[in-house]
Amino acid sequence: MRKELWFGLTLVVLILIGTAIILPSPSEMTNGHLGLLMLALVVVTIMMGFPTAFTLMGMGMIFAWIAFDYNIEHTLTLMVQRTYGVMTNDVLISVPLFVFMGYLVERANLIQRLFTSLHLATAWLPGSLAVATLITCAIFATATGIVGAVVTLMGLLALPAMLKSGYDIRLSAGVITAGGCLGILIPPSVLLIVYGATAGVSVVQLYAGAFFPGLMLTALYVGAVILVSWLKPSLAPPLAKADREVALPPLLSTLAGENRQRWAPLSLFRAAFGQGPSRVPQRAVWRELLLLGIPFLTFALLMGLIYRGITEPVIVSDSGLVEMGAGSDNWADYGGGLAEPPSDGGLSEPPLDGGLAEPPLADNGLAEPPGAVPLAEPPAAAAPADIESDTSLPERRPAPEAYWWVLSLGILCLLVFYSILNFPRYQIYRLLLESFVPLSVLILAVLGSIVFGLATPTEAAAIGALGGTVLALAYRQLTVRVMTESVFLTAKTSAMVCWLFVGSAIFSAAFALLGGQELIENWVLGLDLTPIEFMLLSQVIIFILGWPLEWTEIIVIFMPIFIPLLGHFDIDPLFFGLMVALNLQTAFLSPPVAMAAFYLKGVSPPHVTLNQIFAGMIPFMLIQVVAMFLLYMFPGIGLWLPHVLYD
């Protein structure tokens, strides 16, 4: 702890020295320089341990008072207006609902079952326990989005199992902390909600854009663990045979008999039609067959819906109307138009002799003005056959070739899955189904309703809170103590986020009043950077800020400084937000304020030191840098899904 304290004090001194060098002499100082001084003082005060929200509010009030020429009435009016603006932000309603859902899912005891089944399913892979930990963290992060909950729970479940199996302490700690931090990026992430409310970006599009980058980062973690475990088996020894054994329930044990490697689908079909052991209940066998057919039925339904969507005919409405003037530049071609009156001679008086003359009558008794254009006969009504041909349904579009490739690959995977399904593998499949299906239904209900536009983030969060309550009730974990703890922790987290927004709003207003934002914009634009250089500079600054500051402080303090500059460099705020979310993984992994390390240390055995946890997190920080490079080089990873769904 003494090392971290000295590191923090050294960083504070360096910030103060840098501020003194940058700021001009007092005679040359402007309000913009006072804004920079306020920014430096906020960072230093937060690093000294003061609460972030109240530091932002306090500094913002003091410097807003200076900006208003010491007018206290204007300062208090600014505070009230900014606070009211936060209170009326509908997006923030989803924060307590998502947090409440996460705490209830954490207490529903689903994660322990999921980790056990994944551990058995990946037993054949190098570093199987670490791989199961990462996949469990990714799924749990999708259901909760709470970093502290994921790291703490996986520290209690996975760390003892990995240490008992002889895994290296640094690798085990790095896997748990890195996997737990996936909740920052994978929806429903509270960080994305905070960024969307700060930057004015749609939270729905942020959730859609963060889906594939989250999967990419998880895949990079899993690939790195498998590679390291294969190259250095001493870091992650293979599991003992006893740890890979799967206990069969009585029904499957009876069907398997002495040969556990027997093909399970054939035995189940024979037992369903009365050719199995006589003491096997038929209803239980048919239930097992229904479980066996879930992958096939799900795949068939999914591909059928996709086929219907991609082959939907495009109906083009053709009313036959032609735009006026189309196809001709001469208005005289369109009879009946208005013509200028003849100008020769001007207006003439009517002749007086004989008085007024009657106009000549046409055959129908009505007078026709001279020069009138005769009316055309209306077109004849279309024949019934023509009408029937016009209203016939258009043919469906042919499915693209990629669809048939995906269909073929899916069928091949199903054939491989069913062909290797002996009784131990079938039991592992049952365990996965029992633990993952409830979570998957909750995830699809929340994220699916958001991404496909069926509900707003707030409405989907309410669905998730109700779903978390139902899951806890279904697994008999919904006690008074669990509900009380969940409500208390939800109120605590939500209050922190809301006060942060209030402080950020007041701080940003004071910073703009002092001209700090304009000073920084002029300085950045004066550097004449290219978009690539600006993106690199901004991400490096955020990466460095992740060492002393948490992600909340970086979002609410520094994002209002970067966002106005994006338009000049033609950078999509959605893409910038995805890069920031990926970059801010480091805020939980970088010492000395690596909160994930402290979460893990609080539940780890005494012989696991903080330095070992820090050492285990460094390689995963490098993997995050690789993921950021891939996202920047291939922006379609994050932008493809939002463009497909919403453009």
XYZ file of N, CA and C in Angstrom, residues 392-560:
507
model
N -51.290 -8.753 -58.458
C -50.705 -10.048 -58.114
C -49.486 -9.852 -57.221
N -49.271 -10.799 -56.300
C -48.171 -10.693 -55.346
C -46.837 -10.833 -56.062
N -45.870 -9.973 -55.734
C -44.557 -10.099 -56.375
C -43.815 -11.331 -55.867
N -42.926 -11.805 -56.681
C -42.156 -12.989 -56.306
C -41.111 -12.630 -55.257
N -40.786 -13.614 -54.402
C -39.768 -13.401 -53.375
C -38.380 -13.316 -54.003
N -37.533 -12.541 -53.355
C -36.165 -12.428 -53.820
C -35.402 -13.709 -53.514
N -34.450 -14.080 -54.331
C -33.640 -15.271 -54.010
C -32.723 -14.991 -52.828
N -32.511 -15.992 -52.004
C -31.625 -15.849 -50.848
C -30.181 -15.723 -51.330
N -29.387 -14.880 -50.685
C -27.984 -14.747 -51.107
C -27.202 -16.025 -50.846
N -26.077 -16.117 -51.510
C -25.254 -17.322 -51.389
C -24.728 -17.506 -49.965
N -24.464 -16.396 -49.275
C -23.944 -16.501 -47.904
C -24.931 -17.218 -46.989
N -26.229 -17.020 -47.232
C -27.230 -17.699 -46.396
C -27.094 -19.208 -46.520
N -26.916 -19.715 -47.732
C -26.823 -21.167 -47.924
C -25.527 -21.710 -47.325
N -24.466 -20.905 -47.352
C -23.225 -21.332 -46.695
C -23.427 -21.442 -45.188
N -24.090 -20.450 -44.603
C -24.354 -20.489 -43.155
C -25.267 -21.662 -42.815
N -26.292 -21.893 -43.634
C -27.201 -23.016 -43.402
C -26.447 -24.349 -43.465
N -25.583 -24.487 -44.463
C -24.813 -25.730 -44.588
C -23.870 -25.922 -43.405
N -23.215 -24.834 -43.002
C -22.301 -24.934 -41.857
C -23.067 -25.288 -40.586
N -24.239 -24.700 -40.389
C -25.039 -25.022 -39.211
C -25.489 -26.467 -39.198
N -25.923 -26.974 -40.351
C -26.329 -28.383 -40.432
C -25.149 -29.295 -40.139
N -23.971 -28.942 -40.650
C -22.775 -29.741 -40.379
C -22.446 -29.755 -38.883
N -22.562 -28.603 -38.233
C -22.293 -28.539 -36.787
C -23.297 -29.379 -36.006
N -24.571 -29.331 -36.424
C -25.569 -30.151 -35.749
C -25.273 -31.637 -35.921
N -24.866 -32.043 -37.122
C -24.540 -33.449 -37.352
C -23.359 -33.890 -36.488
N -22.332 -33.033 -36.391
C -21.179 -33.368 -35.545
C -21.606 -33.446 -34.079
N -22.436 -32.487 -33.656
C -22.881 -32.464 -32.256
C -23.637 -33.736 -31.897
N -24.605 -34.114 -32.734
C -25.391 -35.303 -32.419
C -24.591 -36.591 -32.585
N -23.600 -36.602 -33.472
C -22.839 -37.833 -33.700
C -21.904 -38.178 -32.544
N -21.454 -37.188 -31.787
C -20.517 -37.453 -30.683
C -21.218 -37.458 -29.327
N -22.536 -37.490 -29.314
C -23.287 -37.298 -28.077
C -23.450 -38.631 -27.335
N -22.408 -39.009 -26.598
C -22.562 -40.143 -25.690
C -23.220 -39.662 -24.392
N -23.379 -40.545 -23.446
C -24.130 -40.178 -22.242
C -23.415 -39.142 -21.371
N -22.102 -39.199 -21.154
C -21.459 -38.111 -20.390
C -21.587 -36.752 -21.076
N -21.417 -36.720 -22.410
C -21.555 -35.450 -23.123
C -23.008 -34.967 -23.088
N -23.949 -35.910 -23.146
C -25.350 -35.504 -23.071
C -25.673 -34.911 -21.701
N -25.086 -35.445 -20.645
C -25.313 -34.878 -19.323
C -24.708 -33.474 -19.209
N -23.521 -33.278 -19.815
C -22.930 -31.936 -19.836
C -23.838 -30.976 -20.596
N -24.410 -31.451 -21.713
C -25.345 -30.627 -22.488
C -26.567 -30.264 -21.642
N -27.079 -31.208 -20.849
C -28.222 -30.925 -19.988
C -27.882 -29.875 -18.935
N -26.676 -29.985 -18.368
C -26.256 -29.004 -17.366
C -26.143 -27.604 -17.980
N -25.576 -27.553 -19.196
C -25.481 -26.257 -19.875
C -26.866 -25.689 -20.161
N -27.768 -26.565 -20.569
C -29.118 -26.120 -20.904
C -29.833 -25.584 -19.664
N -29.697 -26.284 -18.557
C -30.385 -25.866 -17.335
C -29.838 -24.555 -16.781
N -28.536 -24.326 -16.957
C -27.932 -23.121 -16.380
C -27.950 -21.934 -17.344
N -27.870 -22.204 -18.652
C -27.727 -21.115 -19.612
C -29.064 -20.633 -20.166
N -30.043 -21.524 -20.316
C -31.310 -21.125 -20.928
C -32.015 -20.032 -20.136
N -32.131 -20.112 -18.804
C -32.773 -18.990 -18.093
C -32.058 -17.659 -18.306
N -30.711 -17.704 -18.282
C -29.958 -16.471 -18.527
C -30.142 -15.990 -19.957
N -30.142 -16.927 -20.904
C -30.277 -16.528 -22.308
C -31.646 -15.916 -22.572
N -32.692 -16.441 -21.945
C -34.021 -15.850 -22.116
C -34.038 -14.431 -21.572
N -33.421 -14.233 -20.411
C -33.358 -12.889 -19.831
C -32.554 -11.943 -20.717
N -31.420 -12.431 -21.226
C -30.566 -11.597 -22.076
C -31.297 -11.221 -23.368
N -31.950 -12.212 -23.994
C -32.664 -11.928 -25.237
C -33.841 -10.979 -24.998
N -34.507 -11.134 -23.868
C -35.635 -10.250 -23.579
C -35.174 -8.814 -23.408
N -34.001 -8.627 -22.783
C -33.513 -7.272 -22.525
C -32.844 -6.690 -23.764
N -31.785 -7.368 -24.240
C -31.021 -6.820 -25.365
C -31.802 -6.894 -26.669
N -32.550 -7.973 -26.874
C -33.312 -8.090 -28.113
C -34.354 -6.993 -28.253
N -35.050 -6.689 -27.156
C -36.056 -5.634 -27.219
C -35.436 -4.269 -27.464
N -34.194 -4.066 -26.989
C -33.519 -2.787 -27.222
C -33.015 -2.700 -28.654
N -32.262 -3.720 -29.079
C -31.581 -3.667 -30.370
C -32.571 -3.640 -31.526
N -33.669 -4.380 -31.404
C -34.633 -4.447 -32.503
C -35.731 -3.401 -32.383
N -35.563 -2.452 -31.467
C -36.477 -1.328 -31.391
C -37.832 -1.638 -30.799
N -37.970 -2.756 -30.089
C -39.253 -3.090 -29.479
C -39.491 -2.332 -28.185
N -38.425 -1.840 -27.561
C -38.552 -1.117 -26.297
C -37.378 -0.162 -26.159
N -37.587 0.886 -25.392
C -36.498 1.802 -25.075
C -35.591 1.152 -24.027
N -34.366 1.668 -23.831
C -33.506 1.097 -22.786
C -34.161 1.094 -21.412
N -34.921 2.117 -21.096
C -35.587 2.158 -19.785
C -36.636 1.063 -19.677
N -37.438 0.881 -20.719
C -38.457 -0.172 -20.694
C -37.816 -1.557 -20.646
N -36.732 -1.749 -21.414
C -36.041 -3.036 -21.388
C -35.409 -3.298 -20.023
N -34.905 -2.235 -19.385
C -34.344 -2.401 -18.041
C -35.420 -2.831 -17.051
N -36.622 -2.300 -17.213
C -37.728 -2.733 -16.351
C -38.056 -4.204 -16.580
N -38.019 -4.637 -17.849
C -38.230 -6.053 -18.152
C -37.142 -6.898 -17.496
N -35.890 -6.415 -17.562
C -34.789 -7.151 -16.951
C -34.916 -7.236 -15.443
N -35.344 -6.157 -14.805
C -35.530 -6.187 -13.354
C -36.613 -7.196 -12.968
N -37.703 -7.222 -13.731
C -38.750 -8.208 -13.474
C -38.235 -9.624 -13.730
N -37.451 -9.800 -14.817
C -36.907 -11.121 -15.113
C -35.937 -11.603 -14.046
N -35.102 -10.699 -13.538
C -34.199 -11.078 -12.451
C -34.960 -11.498 -11.207
N -36.053 -10.803 -10.915
C -36.880 -11.179 -9.762
C -37.495 -12.562 -9.960
N -37.986 -12.832 -11.187
C -38.592 -14.135 -11.478
C -37.546 -15.249 -11.373
N -36.323 -15.008 -11.880
C -35.273 -16.023 -11.783
C -34.922 -16.319 -10.330
N -34.747 -15.265 -9.536
C -34.433 -15.488 -8.124
C -35.564 -16.238 -7.422
N -36.813 -15.951 -7.809
C -37.950 -16.655 -7.219
C -38.000 -18.104 -7.685
N -37.705 -18.345 -8.969
C -37.758 -19.706 -9.499
C -36.695 -20.606 -8.868
N -35.535 -20.054 -8.549
C -34.466 -20.842 -7.926
C -34.486 -20.729 -6.398
N -35.594 -20.222 -5.862
C -35.835 -20.171 -4.425
C -34.746 -19.393 -3.681
N -34.327 -18.277 -4.288
C -33.330 -17.414 -3.673
C -33.887 -16.044 -3.311
N -35.183 -15.831 -3.556
C -35.781 -14.512 -3.329
C -36.263 -14.422 -1.885
N -35.336 -14.170 -0.988
C -35.661 -14.001 0.420
C -35.709 -12.511 0.765
N -36.161 -12.227 1.973
C -36.219 -10.836 2.421
C -34.819 -10.245 2.494
N -33.848 -11.033 2.948
C -32.469 -10.535 3.056
C -31.890 -10.227 1.682
N -32.133 -11.120 0.709
C -31.623 -10.895 -0.648
C -32.259 -9.651 -1.262
N -33.561 -9.498 -1.106
C -34.229 -8.335 -1.670
C -33.746 -7.042 -1.003
N -33.567 -7.078 0.321
C -33.105 -5.892 1.036
C -31.706 -5.488 0.587
N -30.800 -6.477 0.475
C -29.435 -6.183 0.037
C -29.419 -5.649 -1.389
N -30.227 -6.250 -2.257
C -30.244 -5.811 -3.655
C -30.759 -4.379 -3.778
N -31.812 -4.060 -3.044
C -32.362 -2.703 -3.101
C -31.366 -1.696 -2.536
N -30.711 -2.057 -1.434
C -29.744 -1.137 -0.830
C -28.562 -0.880 -1.765
N -27.993 -1.945 -2.337
C -26.853 -1.772 -3.245
C -27.262 -1.024 -4.512
N -28.489 -1.266 -4.978
C -28.971 -0.544 -6.157
C -29.094 0.945 -5.868
N -29.658 1.278 -4.716
C -29.798 2.690 -4.354
C -28.423 3.350 -4.200
N -27.488 2.632 -3.629
C -26.149 3.180 -3.428
C -25.457 3.459 -4.762
N -25.504 2.484 -5.680
C -24.860 2.660 -6.988
C -25.560 3.739 -7.808
N -26.883 3.749 -7.810
C -27.631 4.733 -8.597
C -27.399 6.149 -8.081
N -27.349 6.301 -6.753
C -27.093 7.625 -6.191
C -25.711 8.125 -6.604
N -24.730 7.222 -6.620
C -23.385 7.611 -7.043
C -23.377 8.103 -8.485
N -24.058 7.370 -9.371
C -24.095 7.758 -10.778
C -24.821 9.092 -10.964
N -25.949 9.265 -10.302
C -26.718 10.503 -10.477
C -25.974 11.717 -9.924
N -25.335 11.577 -8.756
C -24.557 12.694 -8.227
C -23.363 13.004 -9.118
N -22.800 11.964 -9.726
C -21.713 12.212 -10.683
C -22.205 13.053 -11.851
N -23.403 12.767 -12.334
C -23.947 13.542 -13.447
C -24.213 14.978 -13.043
N -24.720 15.184 -11.835
C -24.951 16.546 -11.368
C -23.626 17.307 -11.281
N -22.619 16.678 -10.672
C -21.315 17.327 -10.575
C -20.695 17.588 -11.927
N -20.840 16.619 -12.849
C -20.282 16.801 -14.187
C -20.976 17.945 -14.921
N -22.304 18.061 -14.764
C -23.033 19.132 -15.449
C -22.586 20.502 -14.954
N -22.422 20.651 -13.636
C -21.981 21.941 -13.086
C -20.542 22.231 -13.492
N -19.686 21.216 -13.431
C -18.285 21.400 -13.817
C -18.167 21.784 -15.294
N -18.898 21.092 -16.169
C -18.823 21.391 -17.606
C -19.306 22.806 -17.900
N -20.372 23.248 -17.198
C -20.873 24.606 -17.414
C -19.845 25.650 -16.984
N -19.209 25.426 -15.834
C -18.180 26.370 -15.376
C -16.976 26.365 -16.312
N -16.605 25.195 -16.792
C -15.465 25.090 -17.702
C -15.742 25.839 -19.005
N -16.982 25.731 -19.512
C -17.345 26.450 -20.738
C -17.436 27.951 -20.496
N -17.965 28.363 -19.341
C -18.064 29.791 -19.038
C -16.688 30.449 -18.961
N -15.734 29.734 -18.423
C -14.388 30.283 -18.303
C -13.637 30.284 -19.634
N -14.174 29.600 -20.640
C -13.493 29.545 -21.932
C -12.458 28.452 -22.024
N -12.463 27.519 -21.076
C -11.488 26.430 -21.128
C -11.689 25.526 -22.325
N -12.971 25.253 -22.648
C -13.254 24.405 -23.802
C -12.764 25.059 -25.088
N -13.010 26.337 -25.237
C -12.563 27.055 -26.439
C -11.043 27.085 -26.525
N -10.379 27.258 -25.380
C -8.914 27.288 -25.371
C -8.342 25.952 -25.819
N -8.918 24.846 -25.322
C -8.430 23.520 -25.713
C -8.721 23.254 -27.183
N -9.912 23.635 -27.656
C -10.239 23.425 -29.067
C -9.279 24.194 -29.972
N -8.999 25.433 -29.637
C -8.064 26.222 -30.458
C -6.672 25.615 -30.443
N -6.281 25.095 -29.275
C -4.947 24.478 -29.189
C -4.870 23.215 -30.037
N -5.908 22.374 -29.958
C -5.910 21.124 -30.736
C -5.985 21.420 -32.223
N -6.861 22.360 -32.616
C -6.975 22.690 -34.039
C -5.705 23.350 -34.555
N -4.993 24.063 -33.667
C -3.742 24.678 -34.086
C -2.637 23.680 -34.342
N -2.778 22.471 -33.810
C -1.772 21.438 -34.076
C -1.876 20.886 -35.488
N -3.005 21.160 -36.180
C -3.217 20.703 -37.559
C -3.067 19.184 -37.658
N -3.816 18.476 -36.795
C -3.738 17.020 -36.754
C -4.647 16.407 -37.817
N -4.264 15.255 -38.273
C -5.143 14.457 -39.121
C -6.109 13.681 -38.218
N -7.205 13.158 -38.773
C -8.122 12.372 -37.930
C -7.441 11.200 -37.230
N -6.495 10.546 -37.926
C -5.796 9.422 -37.302
C -4.949 9.905 -36.131
N -4.267 11.017 -36.314
C -3.435 11.551 -35.238
C -4.283 11.999 -34.047
N -5.437 12.621 -34.333
C -6.301 13.035 -33.230
C -6.848 11.827 -32.481
N -7.268 10.796 -33.210
C -7.774 9.593 -32.548
C -6.693 8.946 -31.694
N -5.473 8.887 -32.228
C -4.368 8.300 -31.469
C -4.068 9.128 -30.224
N -4.056 10.458 -30.366
C -3.774 11.331 -29.222
C -4.842 11.190 -28.148
N -6.104 11.201 -28.548
C -7.193 11.114 -27.565
C -7.186 9.773 -26.842
N -6.940 8.685 -27.568
C -6.949 7.373 -26.921
C -5.743 7.191 -26.001
N -4.608 7.761 -26.362
C -3.446 7.696 -25.475
C -3.715 8.473 -24.193
N -4.349 9.634 -24.320
C -4.678 10.425 -23.126
C -5.640 9.648 -22.231
N -6.664 9.033 -22.825
C -7.623 8.259 -22.033
C -6.935 7.051 -21.402
N -6.019 6.423 -22.131
C -5.290 5.273 -21.594
C -4.455 5.680 -20.381
N -3.792 6.835 -20.480
C -2.976 7.311 -19.356
C -3.868 7.720 -18.184
N -4.999 8.356 -18.485
C -5.913 8.760 -17.415
C -6.508 7.555 -16.697
N -6.569 6.410 -17.375
C -7.101 5.216 -16.737
C -6.238 4.694 -15.609
N -4.983 5.119 -15.541
C -4.114 4.672 -14.453
C -4.493 5.327 -13.129
N -4.628 6.672 -13.041
C -4.978 7.259 -11.746
C -6.483 7.424 -11.517
N -7.306 7.393 -12.583
C -8.729 7.714 -12.439
C -9.592 6.512 -12.802
N -10.822 6.510 -12.305
C -11.799 5.499 -12.675
C -12.546 5.939 -13.931
N -13.279 4.975 -14.516
C -13.957 5.275 -15.781
C -15.032 6.337 -15.597
N -15.690 6.366 -14.444
C -16.734 7.371 -14.238
C -16.171 8.782 -14.319
N -15.015 8.987 -13.700
C -14.401 10.317 -13.725
C -13.942 10.695 -15.129
N -13.419 9.723 -15.864
C -12.950 10.004 -17.227
C -14.125 10.380 -18.128
N -15.248 9.660 -17.987
C -16.405 9.923 -18.839
C -16.993 11.297 -18.538
N -17.252 11.589 -17.260
C -17.995 12.806 -16.933
C -17.121 14.058 -16.979
N -15.784 13.904 -16.874
C -14.910 15.082 -16.887
C -14.346 15.351 -18.275
N -13.832 14.310 -18.919
C -13.054 14.530 -20.137
C -13.838 14.311 -21.424
N -14.922 13.533 -21.388
C -15.693 13.357 -22.614
C -16.316 14.665 -23.102
N -16.849 15.538 -22.210
C -17.345 16.832 -22.722
C -16.272 17.689 -23.370
